[in-house]
Amino acid sequence: MDITSSLVAAFVGILTVVLIGYLYSRSRRPARLKAPRGVVILYQIGRGPRAPSVSPFPMKLETFLRMHNIPYMNDHSGQFSKKGKTPWIELDGRAIADSQLAIEYMKTAFRLPAEAHLTLEQRAAARGFLKLTEENLYWTMCIDFFGGDLQEARRLFPYTGLKLWMTLTLLRLVIKLETWGHGIGRHSSEEVWDIAVKDMTALSDFLGTKPFLMGEEPSEVDCAVFGMLAQIYWHMQGQRHQVYMKENLPNLVDYTVRMKTKYWPDWDTITLEGANYTNDHGKLYCPEKVGTNENGNISEKVGTNDNGNFPEQVGANDNVSFSGPVGYGNNS
């Protein structure tokens, strides 16, 4: 990409952002959520048709919240953080952008116990697979999903006409520029696919017959891996990643369904194509965990229930009627 091409791409990108921002600004937005003390507000881009989000990063964060029974509310307005990133969280007035930074902050804020079931070697391996998944496999998915036929992408977004065209045009441009800067976008389609196959195979080989990536118990890294594989399994219909995973890596399919069963018993009520879909913007999850101890925090009430699963019964805000915009999201 020469300098002239870069300038033209930048100009088109800025123009598209301005126009799409104008269209989104005309969309109805709800009043800003007010959460009780100690309740996380998770800002994300709206629910997906066949999985709870069309981006792996909100699913990573929400799975982590459910894994630790942290009380939270979703804001589906599509509002971005001051860093220009989504998803992001707000806790007691403090905003934290980037999914991993948000997790690190919550581990401290809620005094979550260290993953004592992991050795130092396992923790290092988990870190490696986190980066393989989010910094490598993710970009191969973006290139495949937005680089060719956009038919499946069109079905994923609840827009029509100019708004749909501009959304896909913007995402395609942004992904092309970001993958070029990353380096992976400079490779041929087959070279990128070879990277994808090796990444998915590495996950499969390491998982083996274990129920979770690091062993018998789920770990933080499972939130990220599940969020990514869920996009492949439910939202990349008929595309190379999904076909390869289904035909050649059955343990990854079983793992993905296992995580869904354990932490998302309400899946059909929070996916747009689910039989019992209800809008959960502003809904309070884990209300039984909300309260203060003598130190003024809720850390002693945060954790899993007796069987380690996310409870099926959760509290709700009955006055919600907003359905926020859905977008693929950025690498956060």
PDB file of N, CA and C in Angstrom, residues 178-216:
ATOM      1  N   GLU A 178      -6.421  -2.464   9.666  1.00  0.00           N
ATOM      2  CA  GLU A 178      -5.873  -2.998  10.916  1.00  0.00           C
ATOM      3  C   GLU A 178      -5.079  -4.279  10.674  1.00  0.00           C
ATOM      4  N   THR A 179      -5.573  -5.141   9.798  1.00  0.00           N
ATOM      5  CA  THR A 179      -4.833  -6.376   9.530  1.00  0.00           C
ATOM      6  C   THR A 179      -3.555  -6.095   8.749  1.00  0.00           C
ATOM      7  N   TRP A 180      -3.570  -5.042   7.925  1.00  0.00           N
ATOM      8  CA  TRP A 180      -2.338  -4.646   7.232  1.00  0.00           C
ATOM      9  C   TRP A 180      -1.298  -4.175   8.245  1.00  0.00           C
ATOM     10  N   GLY A 181      -1.740  -3.363   9.209  1.00  0.00           N
ATOM     11  CA  GLY A 181      -0.828  -2.906  10.246  1.00  0.00           C
ATOM     12  C   GLY A 181      -0.349  -4.045  11.140  1.00  0.00           C
ATOM     13  N   HIS A 182      -1.236  -4.982  11.420  1.00  0.00           N
ATOM     14  CA  HIS A 182      -0.884  -6.162  12.214  1.00  0.00           C
ATOM     15  C   HIS A 182       0.162  -6.989  11.485  1.00  0.00           C
ATOM     16  N   GLY A 183       0.009  -7.089  10.175  1.00  0.00           N
ATOM     17  CA  GLY A 183       0.920  -7.889   9.359  1.00  0.00           C
ATOM     18  C   GLY A 183       0.237  -9.064   8.700  1.00  0.00           C
ATOM     19  N   ILE A 184      -0.775  -9.611   9.363  1.00  0.00           N
ATOM     20  CA  ILE A 184      -1.432 -10.799   8.824  1.00  0.00           C
ATOM     21  C   ILE A 184      -2.203 -10.475   7.551  1.00  0.00           C
ATOM     22  N   GLY A 185      -2.627  -9.221   7.397  1.00  0.00           N
ATOM     23  CA  GLY A 185      -3.368  -8.820   6.219  1.00  0.00           C
ATOM     24  C   GLY A 185      -2.511  -8.689   4.973  1.00  0.00           C
ATOM     25  N   ARG A 186      -1.222  -8.831   5.109  1.00  0.00           N
ATOM     26  CA  ARG A 186      -0.314  -8.754   3.960  1.00  0.00           C
ATOM     27  C   ARG A 186      -0.125 -10.124   3.291  1.00  0.00           C
ATOM     28  N   HIS A 187      -0.683 -11.173   3.930  1.00  0.00           N
ATOM     29  CA  HIS A 187      -0.540 -12.527   3.399  1.00  0.00           C
ATOM     30  C   HIS A 187      -1.662 -12.854   2.418  1.00  0.00           C
ATOM     31  N   SER A 188      -1.441 -13.870   1.624  1.00  0.00           N
ATOM     32  CA  SER A 188      -2.476 -14.343   0.710  1.00  0.00           C
ATOM     33  C   SER A 188      -3.584 -15.030   1.500  1.00  0.00           C
ATOM     34  N   SER A 189      -4.718 -15.232   0.838  1.00  0.00           N
ATOM     35  CA  SER A 189      -5.846 -15.890   1.487  1.00  0.00           C
ATOM     36  C   SER A 189      -5.475 -17.281   1.985  1.00  0.00           C
ATOM     37  N   GLU A 190      -4.728 -18.027   1.208  1.00  0.00           N
ATOM     38  CA  GLU A 190      -4.353 -19.385   1.606  1.00  0.00           C
ATOM     39  C   GLU A 190      -3.340 -19.379   2.742  1.00  0.00           C
ATOM     40  N   GLU A 191      -2.468 -18.380   2.761  1.00  0.00           N
ATOM     41  CA  GLU A 191      -1.517 -18.278   3.868  1.00  0.00           C
ATOM     42  C   GLU A 191      -2.242 -17.957   5.174  1.00  0.00           C
ATOM     43  N   VAL A 192      -3.234 -17.070   5.097  1.00  0.00           N
ATOM     44  CA  VAL A 192      -4.027 -16.734   6.281  1.00  0.00           C
ATOM     45  C   VAL A 192      -4.802 -17.962   6.746  1.00  0.00           C
ATOM     46  N   TRP A 193      -5.354 -18.709   5.806  1.00  0.00           N
ATOM     47  CA  TRP A 193      -6.110 -19.906   6.164  1.00  0.00           C
ATOM     48  C   TRP A 193      -5.213 -20.949   6.820  1.00  0.00           C
ATOM     49  N   ASP A 194      -3.982 -21.069   6.360  1.00  0.00           N
ATOM     50  CA  ASP A 194      -3.035 -22.007   6.975  1.00  0.00           C
ATOM     51  C   ASP A 194      -2.775 -21.622   8.428  1.00  0.00           C
ATOM     52  N   ILE A 195      -2.677 -20.327   8.700  1.00  0.00           N
ATOM     53  CA  ILE A 195      -2.504 -19.846  10.075  1.00  0.00           C
ATOM     54  C   ILE A 195      -3.719 -20.221  10.914  1.00  0.00           C
ATOM     55  N   ALA A 196      -4.915 -20.027  10.356  1.00  0.00           N
ATOM     56  CA  ALA A 196      -6.153 -20.337  11.071  1.00  0.00           C
ATOM     57  C   ALA A 196      -6.224 -21.812  11.439  1.00  0.00           C
ATOM     58  N   VAL A 197      -5.911 -22.678  10.478  1.00  0.00           N
ATOM     59  CA  VAL A 197      -5.968 -24.124  10.706  1.00  0.00           C
ATOM     60  C   VAL A 197      -4.991 -24.525  11.815  1.00  0.00           C
ATOM     61  N   LYS A 198      -3.792 -23.974  11.772  1.00  0.00           N
ATOM     62  CA  LYS A 198      -2.785 -24.324  12.779  1.00  0.00           C
ATOM     63  C   LYS A 198      -3.170 -23.813  14.158  1.00  0.00           C
ATOM     64  N   ASP A 199      -3.790 -22.636  14.223  1.00  0.00           N
ATOM     65  CA  ASP A 199      -4.240 -22.098  15.505  1.00  0.00           C
ATOM     66  C   ASP A 199      -5.361 -22.955  16.094  1.00  0.00           C
ATOM     67  N   MET A 200      -6.372 -23.280  15.276  1.00  0.00           N
ATOM     68  CA  MET A 200      -7.482 -24.101  15.764  1.00  0.00           C
ATOM     69  C   MET A 200      -7.003 -25.500  16.151  1.00  0.00           C
ATOM     70  N   THR A 201      -6.078 -26.045  15.376  1.00  0.00           N
ATOM     71  CA  THR A 201      -5.546 -27.377  15.674  1.00  0.00           C
ATOM     72  C   THR A 201      -4.740 -27.362  16.968  1.00  0.00           C
ATOM     73  N   ALA A 202      -3.995 -26.290  17.197  1.00  0.00           N
ATOM     74  CA  ALA A 202      -3.229 -26.174  18.448  1.00  0.00           C
ATOM     75  C   ALA A 202      -4.170 -26.169  19.652  1.00  0.00           C
ATOM     76  N   LEU A 203      -5.273 -25.421  19.547  1.00  0.00           N
ATOM     77  CA  LEU A 203      -6.261 -25.415  20.627  1.00  0.00           C
ATOM     78  C   LEU A 203      -6.833 -26.814  20.842  1.00  0.00           C
ATOM     79  N   SER A 204      -7.170 -27.478  19.758  1.00  0.00           N
ATOM     80  CA  SER A 204      -7.738 -28.815  19.844  1.00  0.00           C
ATOM     81  C   SER A 204      -6.754 -29.814  20.453  1.00  0.00           C
ATOM     82  N   ASP A 205      -5.503 -29.767  19.998  1.00  0.00           N
ATOM     83  CA  ASP A 205      -4.489 -30.698  20.510  1.00  0.00           C
ATOM     84  C   ASP A 205      -4.236 -30.479  22.001  1.00  0.00           C
ATOM     85  N   PHE A 206      -4.204 -29.227  22.421  1.00  0.00           N
ATOM     86  CA  PHE A 206      -3.940 -28.941  23.831  1.00  0.00           C
ATOM     87  C   PHE A 206      -5.142 -29.323  24.693  1.00  0.00           C
ATOM     88  N   LEU A 207      -6.346 -29.077  24.192  1.00  0.00           N
ATOM     89  CA  LEU A 207      -7.546 -29.445  24.936  1.00  0.00           C
ATOM     90  C   LEU A 207      -7.640 -30.951  25.106  1.00  0.00           C
ATOM     91  N   GLY A 208      -7.387 -31.687  24.038  1.00  0.00           N
ATOM     92  CA  GLY A 208      -7.439 -33.141  24.123  1.00  0.00           C
ATOM     93  C   GLY A 208      -8.797 -33.622  24.613  1.00  0.00           C
ATOM     94  N   THR A 209      -8.780 -34.452  25.647  1.00  0.00           N
ATOM     95  CA  THR A 209     -10.015 -34.988  26.215  1.00  0.00           C
ATOM     96  C   THR A 209     -10.425 -34.265  27.502  1.00  0.00           C
ATOM     97  N   LYS A 210      -9.718 -33.189  27.833  1.00  0.00           N
ATOM     98  CA  LYS A 210     -10.041 -32.441  29.053  1.00  0.00           C
ATOM     99  C   LYS A 210     -11.378 -31.716  28.867  1.00  0.00           C
ATOM    100  N   PRO A 211     -12.151 -31.528  29.927  1.00  0.00           N
ATOM    101  CA  PRO A 211     -13.409 -30.790  29.791  1.00  0.00           C
ATOM    102  C   PRO A 211     -13.198 -29.307  29.534  1.00  0.00           C
ATOM    103  N   PHE A 212     -12.105 -28.749  30.093  1.00  0.00           N
ATOM    104  CA  PHE A 212     -11.793 -27.339  29.908  1.00  0.00           C
ATOM    105  C   PHE A 212     -10.332 -27.207  29.490  1.00  0.00           C
ATOM    106  N   LEU A 213      -9.970 -26.047  28.998  1.00  0.00           N
ATOM    107  CA  LEU A 213      -8.669 -25.914  28.355  1.00  0.00           C
ATOM    108  C   LEU A 213      -7.515 -26.307  29.272  1.00  0.00           C
ATOM    109  N   MET A 214      -7.588 -25.900  30.545  1.00  0.00           N
ATOM    110  CA  MET A 214      -6.478 -26.155  31.453  1.00  0.00           C
ATOM    111  C   MET A 214      -6.690 -27.372  32.339  1.00  0.00           C
ATOM    112  N   GLY A 215      -7.811 -28.067  32.179  1.00  0.00           N
ATOM    113  CA  GLY A 215      -8.002 -29.270  32.994  1.00  0.00           C
ATOM    114  C   GLY A 215      -9.454 -29.497  33.380  1.00  0.00           C
ATOM    115  N   GLU A 216      -9.645 -30.035  34.578  1.00  0.00           N
ATOM    116  CA  GLU A 216     -10.975 -30.409  35.047  1.00  0.00           C
ATOM    117  C   GLU A 216     -11.817 -29.210  35.450  1.00  0.00           C
TER     118      GLU A 216
END
